[in-house]
Amino acid sequence: MKLRFAPSPTGSLHVGNARLAVANYLFARRHNAPLLLRMDDTDASRGRKEHEDSIRRDLKWLGIEWDEEARQSERTTRYAEVVEKLKASGRLYPCFESELELRIKREQRLRAGKPPLYDRGMLNMTDEQRARAEANGKVPYWRFRLSDGSKHWNDLVMGESSVKLTAVSDPVLVRTDGSILYTLASIIDDLDMGVTHIVRGEDHMTNTGVQLDIAEALGAAPDRFTFAHLPLLLGEGGEKLSKRKGAMALSTLRHDGLEPLPLMEYLARLGTSQDLVLEPREALVAGYDFAHVSRSPARFDMNQLLALNRRALHAMTFEQARPLLPEGSTPAFWEAVRGNIDLGTEIPHWWEVAHGTIAPIPQPGEADFLRQAAELLPPEPWNDQSWKAWTTALSEATGRKGKALFLPLRLALTGEDAGPELAKLLPLIGRPRAESRLQEAAALSE
């Protein structure tokens, strides 16, 4: 068994592609099979080296490792060999129609009530006609003549599946400049590189039928591959996620402070009835099974992902969280703030609240109360009982209770109306900083 993840380096890795990467990785690791990372970079006009680097960086951040790596741009000689073989067998045939001519043909077929399939008109071209076209400066592109009938396979997700080849246009496999398209390059690579299981999106179902036909034309057995087509991944509004339509890039999620393991679990569980339980990676590997995946489209819900990320952060020990924490952080700081962290990017703010400066907030009518609060601050050293002792004394002196007592203090000390328990945060702020903030807030509240 061997699997591959084959992204096209024409953009950032987004959650739709990442879901397929996770599926390939978990399935391969569960079955102790190698995983190939292949850059399908035949589209030279849109492929970028920086996109390749970004894809590798995002996969490593997510925790996905691969055993082999390849790129299609280094295999052009091999593709040319196969192209000549298919030409010699008559399965690749030259075409000379322009885009305008093809559009007219499609429109004529639609007006006649026929499906807009390619009519194979170029199959009837004589050698003399071809020579005349080439003499007039026309350069052919090449189509693959599909077999009659259908291609069938037992899909690990979709069950018994088939593609009726007579309902598909003969695909263009070679451009006029001699470069080949994904449809051919991909199946050549899968055959040459020993790939056995192809896990990809439902939108490739027709490609699968076509590529099975190409594989058999190259001598492969009909059962050479096992397929698993994951249903489409939709956005929260039901729209198809696409890297060309603002789908969420992994680099964006990483920079926003999401953790990789909750994201991996979320992508692995999408489209299943399995609960999100925050499992370690080893458990995700051991339990991954395509039998759990529904055949219906899955919907990416950011709120669910954020909730899982929040649980992951709240469950982290200080040592686990240390890479996320500012230099100088202590277990007491992490214990104080972790219950209020949804994203790792929020941590520096609370570090600033505890140890730096905040923007004071005017509180009209509260100046006298805040000055009294400053005067009643207990002497240091402080501990987690200092908050209770201070607020009890302040309540007795002012008669205030509940929100009227606690909210002005929170606003003055943290600049926020909600956040970590002040019983744990106050000792980190310390008496000099707390007194200064209370006096400054009082002055602003005159």
Coordinates of C-alpha atoms in Angstrom, one line a residue, residues 44-387:
A44 CA 4.0 26.6 -15.2
S45 CA 2.0 29.8 -15.7
R46 CA 0.4 29.7 -12.2
G47 CA 2.8 27.6 -10.2
R48 CA 5.1 29.4 -7.8
K49 CA 8.1 28.3 -5.7
E50 CA 6.8 30.3 -2.8
H51 CA 3.6 28.3 -2.9
E52 CA 5.6 25.1 -2.7
D53 CA 7.5 26.3 0.3
S54 CA 4.3 27.5 1.9
I55 CA 2.6 24.1 1.4
R56 CA 5.5 22.2 3.0
R57 CA 5.6 24.7 5.9
D58 CA 1.8 24.3 6.5
L59 CA 1.9 20.5 6.3
K60 CA 4.8 20.3 8.8
W61 CA 3.0 22.7 11.2
L62 CA -0.1 20.6 11.0
G63 CA 1.9 17.6 12.0
I64 CA 1.9 15.8 8.6
E65 CA 5.1 14.0 7.7
W66 CA 5.8 12.3 4.4
D67 CA 8.3 9.6 3.4
E68 CA 9.0 10.6 -0.2
E69 CA 8.8 13.7 -2.3
A70 CA 8.5 14.3 -6.1
R71 CA 7.6 17.1 -8.4
Q72 CA 6.1 16.8 -11.9
S73 CA 8.3 19.5 -13.5
E74 CA 11.2 17.1 -13.2
R75 CA 9.6 14.3 -15.1
T76 CA 8.9 15.9 -18.5
T77 CA 11.1 13.3 -20.3
R78 CA 9.0 10.5 -18.9
Y79 CA 5.8 12.2 -19.9
A80 CA 7.1 12.7 -23.4
E81 CA 7.8 8.9 -23.7
V82 CA 4.2 8.1 -22.7
V83 CA 2.8 10.7 -25.1
E84 CA 4.6 9.1 -28.0
K85 CA 3.4 5.6 -26.9
L86 CA -0.3 6.8 -26.8
K87 CA 0.1 8.6 -30.2
A88 CA 1.5 5.4 -31.7
S89 CA -1.4 3.4 -30.4
G90 CA -3.9 5.8 -31.9
R91 CA -5.3 6.8 -28.5
L92 CA -3.9 10.3 -28.7
Y93 CA -5.1 12.2 -31.8
P94 CA -4.3 15.7 -33.0
C95 CA -6.9 18.5 -33.0
F96 CA -6.7 21.9 -34.7
E97 CA -10.0 23.7 -33.7
S98 CA -9.7 27.1 -32.2
E99 CA -11.5 28.1 -29.0
L100 CA -14.0 30.0 -31.2
E101 CA -14.6 26.9 -33.3
L102 CA -15.1 24.7 -30.3
R103 CA -17.5 27.2 -28.7
I104 CA -19.6 27.3 -31.9
K105 CA -19.7 23.5 -32.0
R106 CA -20.9 23.4 -28.3
E107 CA -23.6 26.0 -29.0
Q108 CA -24.8 24.1 -32.1
R109 CA -25.1 20.8 -30.1
L110 CA -27.0 22.6 -27.3
R111 CA -29.4 24.1 -29.8
A112 CA -30.0 20.6 -31.2
G113 CA -30.8 19.3 -27.7
K114 CA -27.6 17.3 -27.5
P115 CA -25.0 17.4 -24.6
P116 CA -22.1 19.8 -25.3
L117 CA -19.6 17.0 -25.9
Y118 CA -16.7 17.1 -28.2
D119 CA -17.8 15.6 -31.6
R120 CA -14.5 13.8 -32.4
G121 CA -14.5 15.6 -35.7
M122 CA -10.7 15.5 -35.9
L123 CA -10.6 11.7 -35.9
N124 CA -11.8 11.9 -39.5
M125 CA -9.0 14.2 -40.6
T126 CA -6.9 12.8 -43.4
D127 CA -3.1 13.0 -43.6
E128 CA -3.5 15.5 -46.4
Q129 CA -5.8 17.7 -44.3
R130 CA -3.5 17.6 -41.4
A131 CA -0.5 18.5 -43.6
R132 CA -2.4 21.4 -45.0
A133 CA -3.4 22.7 -41.5
E134 CA 0.2 22.5 -40.3
A135 CA 1.4 24.2 -43.5
N136 CA -1.0 27.1 -42.6
G137 CA 0.7 27.5 -39.3
K138 CA -1.7 25.6 -37.1
V139 CA -0.2 23.6 -34.2
P140 CA -2.2 20.7 -32.8
Y141 CA -3.2 19.9 -29.3
W142 CA -3.9 16.3 -28.5
R143 CA -7.0 14.5 -27.1
F144 CA -7.3 11.1 -25.7
R145 CA -9.9 8.9 -27.4
L146 CA -11.9 7.4 -24.5
S147 CA -13.2 3.9 -24.6
D148 CA -16.9 3.1 -25.1
G149 CA -18.8 1.9 -22.0
S150 CA -18.2 2.8 -18.3
K151 CA -15.5 2.5 -15.7
H152 CA -16.5 1.0 -12.4
W153 CA -14.8 0.8 -9.0
N154 CA -15.7 0.2 -5.4
D155 CA -15.0 3.5 -3.6
L156 CA -14.0 3.3 0.1
V157 CA -16.3 6.3 0.8
M158 CA -18.9 6.4 -2.0
G159 CA -19.4 2.6 -2.5
E160 CA -20.1 1.2 -5.9
S161 CA -19.2 4.0 -8.4
S162 CA -19.0 4.4 -12.1
V163 CA -18.4 6.9 -14.9
K164 CA -20.0 6.6 -18.3
L165 CA -17.2 7.5 -20.7
T166 CA -19.6 8.1 -23.6
A167 CA -21.0 11.0 -21.6
V168 CA -17.5 12.6 -21.3
S169 CA -15.6 14.6 -23.9
D170 CA -12.3 13.2 -25.0
P171 CA -10.0 15.0 -22.7
V172 CA -7.2 17.3 -23.9
L173 CA -3.9 15.8 -22.5
V174 CA -1.3 17.7 -24.4
R175 CA -1.3 21.4 -25.1
T176 CA -0.1 23.0 -28.3
D177 CA 3.2 23.8 -26.7
G178 CA 3.8 20.1 -26.0
S179 CA 3.2 20.4 -22.2
I180 CA 0.9 17.9 -20.7
L181 CA -2.1 18.4 -18.4
Y182 CA -2.7 17.2 -14.9
T183 CA -5.0 14.3 -16.1
L184 CA -2.2 12.5 -17.8
A185 CA 0.7 13.5 -15.6
S186 CA -1.0 12.4 -12.5
I187 CA -1.9 8.9 -13.7
I188 CA 1.6 8.4 -15.1
D189 CA 3.1 9.3 -11.8
D190 CA 0.7 7.2 -9.8
L191 CA 1.6 4.2 -11.9
D192 CA 5.4 4.8 -12.0
M193 CA 5.6 5.6 -8.2
G194 CA 3.7 2.6 -7.0
V195 CA 0.7 4.5 -5.6
T196 CA -2.1 2.0 -4.7
H197 CA -4.7 4.1 -2.9
I198 CA -5.8 7.5 -4.2
V199 CA -7.7 9.7 -1.7
R200 CA -9.1 12.9 -3.1
G201 CA -12.2 15.0 -3.4
E202 CA -15.6 14.0 -4.9
D203 CA -15.0 16.6 -7.6
H204 CA -12.5 14.2 -9.1
M205 CA -15.0 11.4 -9.7
T206 CA -15.2 12.0 -13.5
N207 CA -11.4 12.3 -13.6
T208 CA -11.2 8.9 -12.0
G209 CA -13.1 7.3 -14.8
V210 CA -11.0 9.0 -17.4
Q211 CA -7.7 8.2 -15.7
L212 CA -8.7 4.5 -15.3
D213 CA -9.2 4.4 -19.0
I214 CA -5.8 6.0 -19.6
A215 CA -4.2 3.6 -17.1
E216 CA -5.6 0.6 -18.9
A217 CA -4.4 2.1 -22.3
L218 CA -0.9 2.1 -20.7
G219 CA -1.2 -1.6 -19.7
A220 CA -2.4 -1.3 -16.1
A221 CA -4.9 -3.8 -14.7
P222 CA -8.5 -2.6 -14.1
D223 CA -8.1 -3.1 -10.3
R224 CA -4.7 -1.4 -10.1
F225 CA -6.0 1.4 -7.8
T226 CA -8.2 1.7 -4.8
F227 CA -10.1 5.0 -4.5
A228 CA -11.6 7.1 -1.7
H229 CA -13.5 10.2 -2.8
L230 CA -14.3 12.5 0.1
P231 CA -17.5 14.6 -0.3
L232 CA -17.3 18.3 -1.0
L233 CA -16.4 20.6 1.9
L234 CA -18.8 23.5 2.1
G235 CA -18.5 26.8 3.9
E236 CA -20.8 27.9 6.8
G237 CA -23.2 29.3 4.2
G238 CA -23.3 26.2 2.1
E239 CA -20.8 27.5 -0.6
K240 CA -18.0 25.4 -1.9
L241 CA -14.7 26.1 -0.3
S242 CA -12.1 27.1 -2.9
K243 CA -8.6 28.7 -2.7
R244 CA -9.8 31.1 -5.4
K245 CA -12.8 32.3 -3.4
G246 CA -11.3 33.3 -0.1
A247 CA -11.3 29.9 1.6
M248 CA -9.4 29.8 4.9
A249 CA -5.7 29.3 4.3
L250 CA -3.8 27.2 6.9
S251 CA -1.2 30.0 7.1
T252 CA -4.0 32.4 8.2
L253 CA -5.4 30.0 10.8
R254 CA -1.8 29.5 12.1
H255 CA -1.2 33.2 12.4
D256 CA -4.5 33.7 14.0
G257 CA -3.4 31.4 16.8
L258 CA -5.1 28.1 16.1
E259 CA -3.3 25.0 17.4
P260 CA -2.4 22.2 14.8
L261 CA -3.8 19.2 16.7
P262 CA -7.3 20.5 17.2
L263 CA -7.4 21.5 13.5
M264 CA -6.2 18.0 12.5
E265 CA -8.9 16.3 14.6
Y266 CA -11.5 18.7 13.2
L267 CA -10.6 18.0 9.6
A268 CA -10.4 14.2 10.3
R269 CA -13.9 14.2 11.9
L270 CA -15.6 16.5 9.3
G271 CA -18.4 14.6 7.6
T272 CA -18.6 11.9 10.2
S273 CA -20.8 11.3 13.2
Q274 CA -17.8 11.0 15.5
D275 CA -17.6 13.4 18.4
L276 CA -14.8 16.0 18.8
V277 CA -13.0 14.7 21.9
L278 CA -9.5 16.2 21.6
E279 CA -7.6 13.0 21.0
P280 CA -3.8 12.7 20.7
R281 CA -2.4 12.2 17.2
E282 CA -1.8 8.5 17.9
A283 CA -5.5 7.9 18.7
L284 CA -6.5 9.8 15.5
V285 CA -4.3 7.5 13.5
A286 CA -5.6 4.3 15.2
G287 CA -9.2 5.2 14.7
Y288 CA -9.2 6.7 11.2
D289 CA -11.6 4.7 8.9
F290 CA -13.3 5.8 5.7
A291 CA -16.3 3.8 6.8
H292 CA -17.1 6.7 9.2
V293 CA -17.3 9.3 6.4
S294 CA -20.7 10.3 5.2
R295 CA -21.4 10.5 1.4
S296 CA -23.1 13.9 1.9
P297 CA -21.1 17.2 1.7
A298 CA -19.5 18.3 5.0
R299 CA -19.8 21.8 6.3
F300 CA -16.9 23.6 7.8
D301 CA -18.0 25.4 11.0
M302 CA -15.5 27.8 12.4
N303 CA -17.3 28.0 15.7
Q304 CA -16.9 24.3 16.2
L305 CA -13.2 24.5 15.4
L306 CA -12.7 27.5 17.8
A307 CA -14.5 25.6 20.5
L308 CA -12.1 22.6 20.0
N309 CA -9.1 24.9 19.9
R310 CA -10.3 26.5 23.2
R311 CA -10.5 23.1 24.9
A312 CA -7.0 22.2 23.7
L313 CA -5.6 25.4 25.1
H314 CA -7.4 25.1 28.4
A315 CA -6.1 21.6 28.8
M316 CA -2.4 22.5 28.2
T317 CA 0.0 22.2 31.1
F318 CA 2.6 25.0 31.5
E319 CA 5.2 22.9 29.8
Q320 CA 3.0 22.1 26.8
A321 CA 2.1 25.8 26.5
R322 CA 5.6 27.1 27.0
P323 CA 6.3 27.6 23.2
L324 CA 3.2 29.9 23.0
L325 CA 4.1 32.0 26.1
P326 CA 6.1 35.2 26.3
E327 CA 9.6 35.0 27.6
G328 CA 9.6 35.1 31.4
S329 CA 6.2 33.5 31.8
T330 CA 5.6 31.4 34.9
P331 CA 3.2 28.6 35.7
A332 CA 1.2 31.1 37.8
F333 CA 0.7 33.3 34.7
W334 CA -0.5 30.4 32.6
E335 CA -2.8 29.1 35.4
A336 CA -4.3 32.6 35.7
V337 CA -5.0 33.2 32.0
R338 CA -5.5 29.8 30.2
G339 CA -9.2 29.5 31.0
N340 CA -9.8 32.7 29.0
I341 CA -7.7 31.9 26.0
D342 CA -9.5 31.0 22.7
L343 CA -6.5 31.6 20.4
G344 CA -2.8 31.6 21.1
T345 CA -2.5 35.1 19.7
E346 CA -4.5 36.4 22.7
I347 CA -1.8 35.4 25.2
P348 CA 0.5 38.4 24.7
H349 CA -2.4 40.7 25.5
W350 CA -2.9 39.2 29.0
W351 CA 0.9 39.2 29.5
E352 CA 0.8 42.9 28.9
V353 CA -2.2 43.2 31.3
A354 CA -0.3 41.4 34.0
H355 CA 3.2 42.8 33.5
G356 CA 3.1 45.8 31.2
T357 CA 0.8 48.7 30.5
I358 CA -2.8 49.1 29.6
A359 CA -5.0 51.8 28.1
P360 CA -6.9 53.3 31.0
I361 CA -10.7 53.6 30.6
P362 CA -12.6 56.6 31.9
Q363 CA -15.5 55.7 34.2
P364 CA -17.6 58.8 34.8
G365 CA -18.9 58.9 38.4
E366 CA -16.4 56.3 39.7
A367 CA -13.5 58.6 40.6
D368 CA -14.0 58.6 44.4
F369 CA -14.6 54.8 44.5
L370 CA -11.5 54.1 42.5
R371 CA -9.4 56.3 44.8
Q372 CA -10.8 54.6 47.9
A373 CA -10.0 51.3 46.3
A374 CA -6.4 52.4 45.8
E375 CA -6.2 53.5 49.5
L376 CA -7.5 50.1 50.7
L377 CA -5.1 48.0 48.7
P378 CA -3.5 45.5 51.2
P379 CA 0.2 45.4 51.7
E380 CA 2.3 42.9 49.8
P381 CA 3.1 40.0 49.5
W382 CA -0.1 39.1 47.7
N383 CA -1.5 35.6 47.0
D384 CA -4.7 34.2 45.6
Q385 CA -6.6 35.3 48.8
S386 CA -5.6 39.0 48.5
W387 CA -8.4 39.8 46.0

